[in-house]
mmCIF file of C-alpha atoms in Angstrom:
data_model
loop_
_atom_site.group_PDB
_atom_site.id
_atom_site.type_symbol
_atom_site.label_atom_id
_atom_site.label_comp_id
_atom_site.label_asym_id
_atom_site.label_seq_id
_atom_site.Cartn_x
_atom_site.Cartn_y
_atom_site.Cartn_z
ATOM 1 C CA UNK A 643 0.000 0.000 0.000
ATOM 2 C CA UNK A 644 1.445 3.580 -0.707
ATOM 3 C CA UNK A 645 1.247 5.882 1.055
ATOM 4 C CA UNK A 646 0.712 10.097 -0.660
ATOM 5 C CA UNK A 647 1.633 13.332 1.338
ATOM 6 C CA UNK A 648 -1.823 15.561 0.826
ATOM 7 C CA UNK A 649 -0.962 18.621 2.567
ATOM 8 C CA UNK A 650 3.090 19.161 2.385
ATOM 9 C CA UNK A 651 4.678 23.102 2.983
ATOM 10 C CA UNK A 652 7.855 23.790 1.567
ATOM 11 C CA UNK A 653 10.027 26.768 2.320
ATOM 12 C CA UNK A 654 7.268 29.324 0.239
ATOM 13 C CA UNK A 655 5.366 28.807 3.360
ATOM 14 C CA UNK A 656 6.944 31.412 5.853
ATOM 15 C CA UNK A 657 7.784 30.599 9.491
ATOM 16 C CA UNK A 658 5.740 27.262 8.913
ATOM 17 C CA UNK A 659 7.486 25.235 6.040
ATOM 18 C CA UNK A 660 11.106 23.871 5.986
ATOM 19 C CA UNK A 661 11.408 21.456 3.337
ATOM 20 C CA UNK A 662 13.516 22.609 0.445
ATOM 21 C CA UNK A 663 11.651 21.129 -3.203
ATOM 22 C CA UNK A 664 14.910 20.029 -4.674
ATOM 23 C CA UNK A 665 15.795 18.184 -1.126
ATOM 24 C CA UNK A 666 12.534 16.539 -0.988
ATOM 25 C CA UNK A 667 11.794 14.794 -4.279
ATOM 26 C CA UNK A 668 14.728 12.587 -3.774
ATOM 27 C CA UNK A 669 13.281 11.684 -0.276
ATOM 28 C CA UNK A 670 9.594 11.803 -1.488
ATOM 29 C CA UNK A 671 11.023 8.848 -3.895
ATOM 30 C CA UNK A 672 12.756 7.238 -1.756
ATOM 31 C CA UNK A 673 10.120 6.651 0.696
ATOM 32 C CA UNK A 674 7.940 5.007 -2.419
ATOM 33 C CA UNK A 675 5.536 7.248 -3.061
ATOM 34 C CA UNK A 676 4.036 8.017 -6.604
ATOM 35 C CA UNK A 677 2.983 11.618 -5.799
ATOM 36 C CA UNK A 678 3.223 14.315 -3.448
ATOM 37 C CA UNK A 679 0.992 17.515 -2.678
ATOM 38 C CA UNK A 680 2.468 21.114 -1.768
ATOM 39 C CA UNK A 681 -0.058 23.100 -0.568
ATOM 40 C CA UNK A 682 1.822 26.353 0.912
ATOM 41 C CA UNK A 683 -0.224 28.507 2.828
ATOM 42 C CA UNK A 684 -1.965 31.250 0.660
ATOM 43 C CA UNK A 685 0.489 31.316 -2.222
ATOM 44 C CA UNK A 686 1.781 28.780 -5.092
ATOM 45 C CA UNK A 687 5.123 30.530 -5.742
ATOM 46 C CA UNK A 688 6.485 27.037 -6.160
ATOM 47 C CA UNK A 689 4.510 25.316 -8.107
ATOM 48 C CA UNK A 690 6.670 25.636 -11.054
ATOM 49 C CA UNK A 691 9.709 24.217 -9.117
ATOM 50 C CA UNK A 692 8.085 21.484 -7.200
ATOM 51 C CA UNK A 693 6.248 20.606 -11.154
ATOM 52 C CA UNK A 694 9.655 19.903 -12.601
ATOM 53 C CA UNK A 695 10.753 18.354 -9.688
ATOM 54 C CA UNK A 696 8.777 15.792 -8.970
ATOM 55 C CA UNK A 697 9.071 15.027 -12.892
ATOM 56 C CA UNK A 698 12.272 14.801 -12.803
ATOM 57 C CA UNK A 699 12.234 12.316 -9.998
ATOM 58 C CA UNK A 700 9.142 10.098 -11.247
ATOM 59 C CA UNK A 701 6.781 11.614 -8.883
ATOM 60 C CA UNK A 702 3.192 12.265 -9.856
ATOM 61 C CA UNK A 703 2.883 16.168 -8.727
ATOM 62 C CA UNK A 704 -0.322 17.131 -7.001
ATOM 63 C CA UNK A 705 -0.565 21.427 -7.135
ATOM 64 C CA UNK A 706 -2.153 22.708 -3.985
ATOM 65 C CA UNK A 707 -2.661 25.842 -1.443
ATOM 66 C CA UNK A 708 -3.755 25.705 1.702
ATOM 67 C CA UNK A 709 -5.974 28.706 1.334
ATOM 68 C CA UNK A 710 -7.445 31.674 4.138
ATOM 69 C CA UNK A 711 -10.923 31.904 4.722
ATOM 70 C CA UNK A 712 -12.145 34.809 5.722
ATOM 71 C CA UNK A 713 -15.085 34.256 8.119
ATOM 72 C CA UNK A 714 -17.741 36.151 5.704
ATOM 73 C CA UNK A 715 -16.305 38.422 3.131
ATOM 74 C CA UNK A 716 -12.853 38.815 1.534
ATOM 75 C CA UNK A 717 -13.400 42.693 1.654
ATOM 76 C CA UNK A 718 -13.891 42.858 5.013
ATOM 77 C CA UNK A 719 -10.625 43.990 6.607
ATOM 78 C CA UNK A 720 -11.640 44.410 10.745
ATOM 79 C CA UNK A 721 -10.341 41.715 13.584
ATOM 80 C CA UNK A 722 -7.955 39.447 14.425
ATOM 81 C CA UNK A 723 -6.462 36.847 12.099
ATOM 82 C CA UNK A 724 -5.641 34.034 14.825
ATOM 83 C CA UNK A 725 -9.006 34.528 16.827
ATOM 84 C CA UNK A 726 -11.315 32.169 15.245
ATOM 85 C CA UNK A 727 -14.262 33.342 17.766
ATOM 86 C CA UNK A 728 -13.389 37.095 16.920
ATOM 87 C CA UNK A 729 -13.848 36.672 13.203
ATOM 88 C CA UNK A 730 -10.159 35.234 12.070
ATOM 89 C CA UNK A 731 -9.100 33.074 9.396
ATOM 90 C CA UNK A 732 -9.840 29.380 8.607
ATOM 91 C CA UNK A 733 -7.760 27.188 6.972
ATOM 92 C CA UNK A 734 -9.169 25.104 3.974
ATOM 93 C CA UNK A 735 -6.756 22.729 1.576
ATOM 94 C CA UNK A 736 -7.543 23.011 -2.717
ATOM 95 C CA UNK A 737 -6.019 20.297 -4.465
ATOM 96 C CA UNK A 738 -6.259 20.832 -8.313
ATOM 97 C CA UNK A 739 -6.938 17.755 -10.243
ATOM 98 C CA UNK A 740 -7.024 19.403 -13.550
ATOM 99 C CA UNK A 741 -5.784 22.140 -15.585
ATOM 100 C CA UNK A 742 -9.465 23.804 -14.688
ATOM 101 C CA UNK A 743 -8.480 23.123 -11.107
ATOM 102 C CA UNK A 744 -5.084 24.723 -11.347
ATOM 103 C CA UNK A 745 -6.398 28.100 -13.348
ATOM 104 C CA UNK A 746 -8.616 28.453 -10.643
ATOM 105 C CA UNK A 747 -6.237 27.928 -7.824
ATOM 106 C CA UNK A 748 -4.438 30.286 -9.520
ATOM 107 C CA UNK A 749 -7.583 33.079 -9.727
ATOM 108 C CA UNK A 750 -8.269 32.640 -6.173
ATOM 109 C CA UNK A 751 -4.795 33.514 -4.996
ATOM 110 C CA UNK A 752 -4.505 36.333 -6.890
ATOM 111 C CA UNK A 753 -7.978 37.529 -5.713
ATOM 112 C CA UNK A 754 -6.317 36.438 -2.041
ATOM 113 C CA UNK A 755 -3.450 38.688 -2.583
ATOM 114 C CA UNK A 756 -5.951 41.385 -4.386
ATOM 115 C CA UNK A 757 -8.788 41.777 -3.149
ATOM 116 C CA UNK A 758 -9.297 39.705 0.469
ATOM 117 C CA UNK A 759 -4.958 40.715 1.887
ATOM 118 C CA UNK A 760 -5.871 41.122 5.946
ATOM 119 C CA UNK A 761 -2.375 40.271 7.484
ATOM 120 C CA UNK A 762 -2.835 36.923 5.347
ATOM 121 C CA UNK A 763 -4.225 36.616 1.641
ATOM 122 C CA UNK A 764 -7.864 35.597 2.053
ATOM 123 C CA UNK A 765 -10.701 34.254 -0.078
ATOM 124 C CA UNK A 766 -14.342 33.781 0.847
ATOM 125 C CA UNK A 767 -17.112 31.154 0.303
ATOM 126 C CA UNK A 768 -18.897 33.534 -2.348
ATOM 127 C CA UNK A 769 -15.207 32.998 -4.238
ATOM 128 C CA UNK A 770 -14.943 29.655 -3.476
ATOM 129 C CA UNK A 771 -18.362 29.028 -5.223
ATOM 130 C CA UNK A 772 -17.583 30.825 -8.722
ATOM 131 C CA UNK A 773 -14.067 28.991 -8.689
ATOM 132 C CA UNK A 774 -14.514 25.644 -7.560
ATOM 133 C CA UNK A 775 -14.193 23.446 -10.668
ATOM 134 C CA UNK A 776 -11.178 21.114 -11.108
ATOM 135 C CA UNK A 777 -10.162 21.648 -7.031
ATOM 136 C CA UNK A 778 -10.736 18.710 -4.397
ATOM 137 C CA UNK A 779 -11.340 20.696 -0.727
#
């Protein structure tokens, strides 16, 4: 039975994520697995790294985020992000499974980064329901 890493941070995910891409795909091999997931938090600056990769090394690459939620809208910029019961952030995992999956991973970030940035790059449900084809929560 294999075993697949679903929710993996790398170094893009600050003051949370140590693993280096080129160090683990050698490891990520090694340990038998045919894929991997990196889902940094609220960004995908290394998709394009991990992609080639985890090619190169025979591993099936699984593009992810672990994305903010903001508690009701993205635009709404008041409270604290670490105090669920005061209105913060939740955390939700995207997989893409498709190319559909991956442009919209890609959307909401930028709309994270764009439109929702309180401390964190956030999204909302109302975004989550226009851009939810192709992504595995």
């Amino acid at each position: 039975m294999s075993f697949v890493h679903l929710h993996l941070h790398t170094q893009f995910s600050l003051l949370d994520g140590a693993n280096k891409i080129k160090e683990l795909m050698p490891r990520v091999r090694a340990a038998g697995m045919p894929a991997c997931a990196v889902t940094d938090h609220g960004n995908m600056f290394g998709a394009v790294q991990f992609t080639q990769e985890a090619r190169r090394h025979g591993v099936q690459p699984i593009i992810g985020c672990e994305m903010y939620v903001a508690p009701q809208s993205r635009f709404e910029k008041a409270g604290r992000i670490d105090d669920y019961e005061a209105g913060g952030n939740y955390h939700l995992i995207l997989l893409a499974t498709n190319r559909e999956g991956y442009q919209h991973l890609c959307r909401l970030v930028t709309a994270g980064y764009q439109e929702g940035f309180h401390y964190k790059p956030r999204v909302d449900k109302e975004l989550l329901r226009e851009l939810n084809g192709g992504l595995i929560a």
